[in-house]
Amino acid sequence: VVHLPALLVRLRPRQPPDLRTIAVGALAEVALVLQEHMAPHLGQLLPPLLREMRSDDPVCRQNAAFAIGVLCEGCGQSSAQYHSQMLQSLYPLFGKDEVGEVRDNAAGAVGRLLLAAGPAAPIEQVLPTFLAALPPRDDPGEATPAYSALARLVTSGETAARVMPMAAGMLHAFGAAAVQPGIPQDALRSIGG
């Protein structure tokens, strides 16, 4: 976290796009390792990451979505105050014209956010778009957080009744994962495969 100011300088809008893409990727990897230690810095990190999700560069959007998800996962409830803003910024990444890897990382980010938020998540609003993006096809590693979140929603007494109206979509998503090549075994185990 000592080097965070140096990373944030590279995320300024006037920096070259390729440098920002690398900085966003580096930030995501740092957040993956440091987890909850990133919580005090969420307020500094989110504005540039949310901005980079609107970048013209698909790799930058992919990295930013991954970083948002990893921050949710690692920071847990410390990220709760930002969930609405994160979901609003992730939503455009689910568009039909979006690059597959970007959409897959957005799905992974939403999965991580659902895991962090638990029953406080706006499940009814998020699930239809989330389910339509599953299974991840271009970045199958994002299947693990996505399907872990779905499995928890179905098995948790606090959320099961809320997801019941979307059971058909969930069943389709689970079935699609079972036949999609490249889906990691831990994702399949989370759905009973």
Short mmCIF file of C-alpha atoms in Angstrom, two decimals:
data_model
loop_
_atom_site.label_atom_id
_atom_site.label_comp_id
_atom_site.label_asym_id
_atom_site.label_seq_id
_atom_site.Cartn_x
_atom_site.Cartn_y
_atom_site.Cartn_z
CA VAL A 1 0.00 0.00 0.00
CA VAL A 2 3.07 2.22 0.35
CA HIS A 3 3.24 2.50 -3.45
CA LEU A 4 -0.43 3.39 -3.90
CA PRO A 5 0.24 7.09 -4.62
CA ALA A 6 2.58 6.12 -7.47
CA LEU A 7 -0.11 3.86 -8.96
CA LEU A 8 -2.77 6.53 -8.60
CA VAL A 9 -0.59 9.03 -10.49
CA ARG A 10 -0.54 6.59 -13.43
CA LEU A 11 -4.34 6.45 -13.38
CA ARG A 12 -4.79 10.16 -14.02
CA PRO A 13 -6.76 10.89 -17.20
CA ARG A 14 -3.84 12.74 -18.85
CA GLN A 15 -1.64 9.62 -18.68
CA PRO A 16 -1.32 7.60 -21.91
CA PRO A 17 -4.07 4.98 -22.24
CA ASP A 18 -1.63 2.04 -22.32
CA LEU A 19 -0.01 3.20 -19.07
CA ARG A 20 -3.44 3.52 -17.42
CA THR A 21 -4.33 0.00 -18.59
CA ILE A 22 -1.17 -1.40 -17.00
CA ALA A 23 -1.75 0.59 -13.80
CA VAL A 24 -5.34 -0.69 -13.51
CA GLY A 25 -4.12 -4.27 -13.99
CA ALA A 26 -1.38 -3.77 -11.40
CA LEU A 27 -3.87 -2.31 -8.95
CA ALA A 28 -6.14 -5.33 -9.43
CA GLU A 29 -3.28 -7.72 -8.72
CA VAL A 30 -2.24 -5.74 -5.63
CA ALA A 31 -5.84 -5.80 -4.36
CA LEU A 32 -5.98 -9.54 -4.95
CA VAL A 33 -3.03 -10.02 -2.60
CA LEU A 34 -3.72 -7.33 -0.01
CA GLN A 35 -7.48 -7.99 0.29
CA GLU A 36 -8.92 -6.23 3.37
CA HIS A 37 -5.84 -4.03 3.70
CA MET A 38 -7.16 -2.09 0.71
CA ALA A 39 -10.34 -1.05 2.58
CA PRO A 40 -8.98 2.27 3.92
CA HIS A 41 -8.12 3.28 0.35
CA LEU A 42 -11.42 2.48 -1.39
CA GLY A 43 -12.43 6.14 -1.53
CA GLN A 44 -9.23 6.97 -3.44
CA LEU A 45 -9.30 3.93 -5.69
CA LEU A 46 -12.88 3.89 -6.89
CA PRO A 47 -13.07 7.15 -8.86
CA PRO A 48 -10.24 6.23 -11.26
CA LEU A 49 -11.40 2.61 -11.53
CA LEU A 50 -14.98 3.62 -12.27
CA ARG A 51 -13.70 6.07 -14.88
CA GLU A 52 -11.55 3.39 -16.50
CA MET A 53 -14.59 1.15 -16.91
CA ARG A 54 -15.63 3.72 -19.54
CA SER A 55 -12.25 3.59 -21.30
CA ASP A 56 -12.05 3.08 -25.05
CA ASP A 57 -9.56 0.28 -24.39
CA PRO A 58 -11.31 -3.05 -23.74
CA VAL A 59 -8.33 -4.40 -21.77
CA CYS A 60 -8.55 -1.40 -19.47
CA ARG A 61 -12.31 -1.96 -18.99
CA GLN A 62 -11.63 -5.64 -18.31
CA ASN A 63 -8.92 -4.84 -15.77
CA ALA A 64 -11.09 -2.19 -14.08
CA ALA A 65 -14.03 -4.59 -13.73
CA PHE A 66 -11.71 -7.24 -12.29
CA ALA A 67 -10.24 -4.69 -9.86
CA ILE A 68 -13.69 -3.61 -8.68
CA GLY A 69 -14.67 -7.22 -8.04
CA VAL A 70 -11.46 -8.05 -6.22
CA LEU A 71 -11.87 -4.97 -4.03
CA CYS A 72 -15.44 -6.05 -3.14
CA GLU A 73 -14.26 -9.55 -2.35
CA GLY A 74 -11.24 -8.50 -0.30
CA CYS A 75 -12.80 -5.55 1.51
CA GLY A 76 -16.13 -7.25 2.24
CA GLN A 77 -18.57 -5.04 4.11
CA SER A 78 -16.15 -2.11 3.94
CA SER A 79 -17.10 -1.82 0.27
CA ALA A 80 -20.86 -1.82 0.95
CA GLN A 81 -21.26 1.95 0.74
CA TYR A 82 -19.92 1.82 -2.83
CA HIS A 83 -21.92 -1.15 -4.15
CA SER A 84 -24.62 0.89 -5.84
CA GLN A 85 -22.07 3.04 -7.64
CA MET A 86 -20.08 -0.05 -8.65
CA LEU A 87 -23.15 -1.81 -10.04
CA GLN A 88 -24.16 1.26 -12.04
CA SER A 89 -20.69 1.43 -13.57
CA LEU A 90 -20.58 -2.31 -14.30
CA TYR A 91 -23.99 -2.41 -16.00
CA PRO A 92 -22.85 -1.01 -19.40
CA LEU A 93 -20.18 -3.73 -19.56
CA PHE A 94 -22.93 -6.32 -20.00
CA GLY A 95 -24.00 -4.86 -23.37
CA LYS A 96 -24.37 -7.24 -26.31
CA ASP A 97 -21.69 -5.36 -28.26
CA GLU A 98 -19.17 -5.50 -25.42
CA VAL A 99 -15.98 -7.55 -25.80
CA GLY A 100 -16.38 -11.03 -24.28
CA GLU A 101 -13.51 -10.77 -21.82
CA VAL A 102 -14.90 -7.47 -20.53
CA ARG A 103 -18.38 -8.93 -20.07
CA ASP A 104 -16.92 -11.99 -18.32
CA ASN A 105 -14.93 -9.83 -15.91
CA ALA A 106 -18.02 -7.72 -15.23
CA ALA A 107 -19.88 -10.96 -14.38
CA GLY A 108 -17.05 -11.99 -12.07
CA ALA A 109 -17.13 -8.57 -10.42
CA VAL A 110 -20.88 -8.80 -9.85
CA GLY A 111 -20.43 -12.29 -8.42
CA ARG A 112 -17.81 -11.02 -6.00
CA LEU A 113 -20.02 -8.08 -5.06
CA LEU A 114 -22.97 -10.41 -4.42
CA LEU A 115 -20.77 -12.56 -2.19
CA ALA A 116 -19.58 -9.49 -0.27
CA ALA A 117 -23.04 -7.92 0.05
CA GLY A 118 -25.02 -11.04 0.85
CA PRO A 119 -28.72 -10.36 1.43
CA ALA A 120 -28.14 -6.59 1.31
CA ALA A 121 -27.50 -6.80 -2.45
CA PRO A 122 -30.22 -5.59 -4.84
CA ILE A 123 -30.61 -9.17 -6.06
CA GLU A 124 -33.89 -8.67 -7.91
CA GLN A 125 -32.43 -5.83 -9.98
CA VAL A 126 -29.03 -7.41 -10.63
CA LEU A 127 -29.83 -11.05 -11.34
CA PRO A 128 -31.55 -10.81 -14.76
CA THR A 129 -28.58 -9.06 -16.41
CA PHE A 130 -26.08 -11.17 -14.48
CA LEU A 131 -27.73 -14.46 -15.49
CA ALA A 132 -27.87 -13.42 -19.15
CA ALA A 133 -24.06 -13.06 -19.14
CA LEU A 134 -23.43 -16.60 -17.88
CA PRO A 135 -21.50 -18.74 -18.42
CA PRO A 136 -18.31 -16.78 -19.03
CA ARG A 137 -17.05 -17.81 -22.45
CA ASP A 138 -13.86 -15.83 -23.02
CA ASP A 139 -12.48 -15.69 -19.47
CA PRO A 140 -13.78 -18.87 -17.82
CA GLY A 141 -11.86 -18.13 -14.63
CA GLU A 142 -14.59 -15.61 -13.83
CA ALA A 143 -17.03 -18.51 -13.53
CA THR A 144 -15.84 -19.28 -10.01
CA PRO A 145 -17.02 -16.06 -8.34
CA ALA A 146 -20.13 -15.92 -10.54
CA TYR A 147 -21.33 -19.45 -9.76
CA SER A 148 -20.24 -19.27 -6.12
CA ALA A 149 -22.49 -16.25 -5.75
CA LEU A 150 -25.41 -18.00 -7.44
CA ALA A 151 -24.97 -21.09 -5.28
CA ARG A 152 -24.93 -18.98 -2.13
CA LEU A 153 -28.06 -17.08 -3.20
CA VAL A 154 -29.92 -20.36 -3.74
CA THR A 155 -28.75 -22.03 -0.53
CA SER A 156 -28.97 -19.11 1.88
CA GLY A 157 -32.15 -18.89 3.89
CA GLU A 158 -31.92 -15.11 3.66
CA THR A 159 -31.95 -14.99 -0.15
CA ALA A 160 -33.47 -18.23 -1.45
CA ALA A 161 -37.04 -16.92 -1.52
CA ARG A 162 -35.91 -13.74 -3.28
CA VAL A 163 -34.27 -15.66 -6.13
CA MET A 164 -37.07 -18.20 -6.54
CA PRO A 165 -38.88 -16.12 -9.22
CA MET A 166 -35.68 -16.35 -11.30
CA ALA A 167 -35.24 -20.11 -10.83
CA ALA A 168 -35.62 -20.87 -14.54
CA GLY A 169 -32.85 -18.44 -15.47
CA MET A 170 -30.64 -19.79 -12.71
CA LEU A 171 -31.23 -23.36 -13.81
CA HIS A 172 -30.32 -22.39 -17.37
CA ALA A 173 -27.12 -20.69 -16.14
CA PHE A 174 -26.15 -23.74 -14.07
CA GLY A 175 -26.82 -26.09 -16.98
CA ALA A 176 -24.87 -23.91 -19.41
CA ALA A 177 -21.85 -24.00 -17.09
CA ALA A 178 -21.97 -27.78 -16.94
CA VAL A 179 -21.52 -28.07 -20.71
CA GLN A 180 -19.31 -25.01 -21.35
CA PRO A 181 -15.71 -26.08 -22.08
CA GLY A 182 -13.05 -24.58 -19.85
CA ILE A 183 -15.19 -23.84 -16.80
CA PRO A 184 -12.94 -24.42 -13.77
CA GLN A 185 -13.70 -27.42 -11.56
CA ASP A 186 -14.14 -25.26 -8.47
CA ALA A 187 -16.92 -23.36 -10.26
CA LEU A 188 -18.59 -26.65 -11.18
CA ARG A 189 -18.25 -27.91 -7.60
CA SER A 190 -20.01 -24.80 -6.32
CA ILE A 191 -23.05 -25.80 -8.38
CA GLY A 192 -22.84 -29.45 -7.45
CA GLY A 193 -21.06 -30.65 -10.61
#
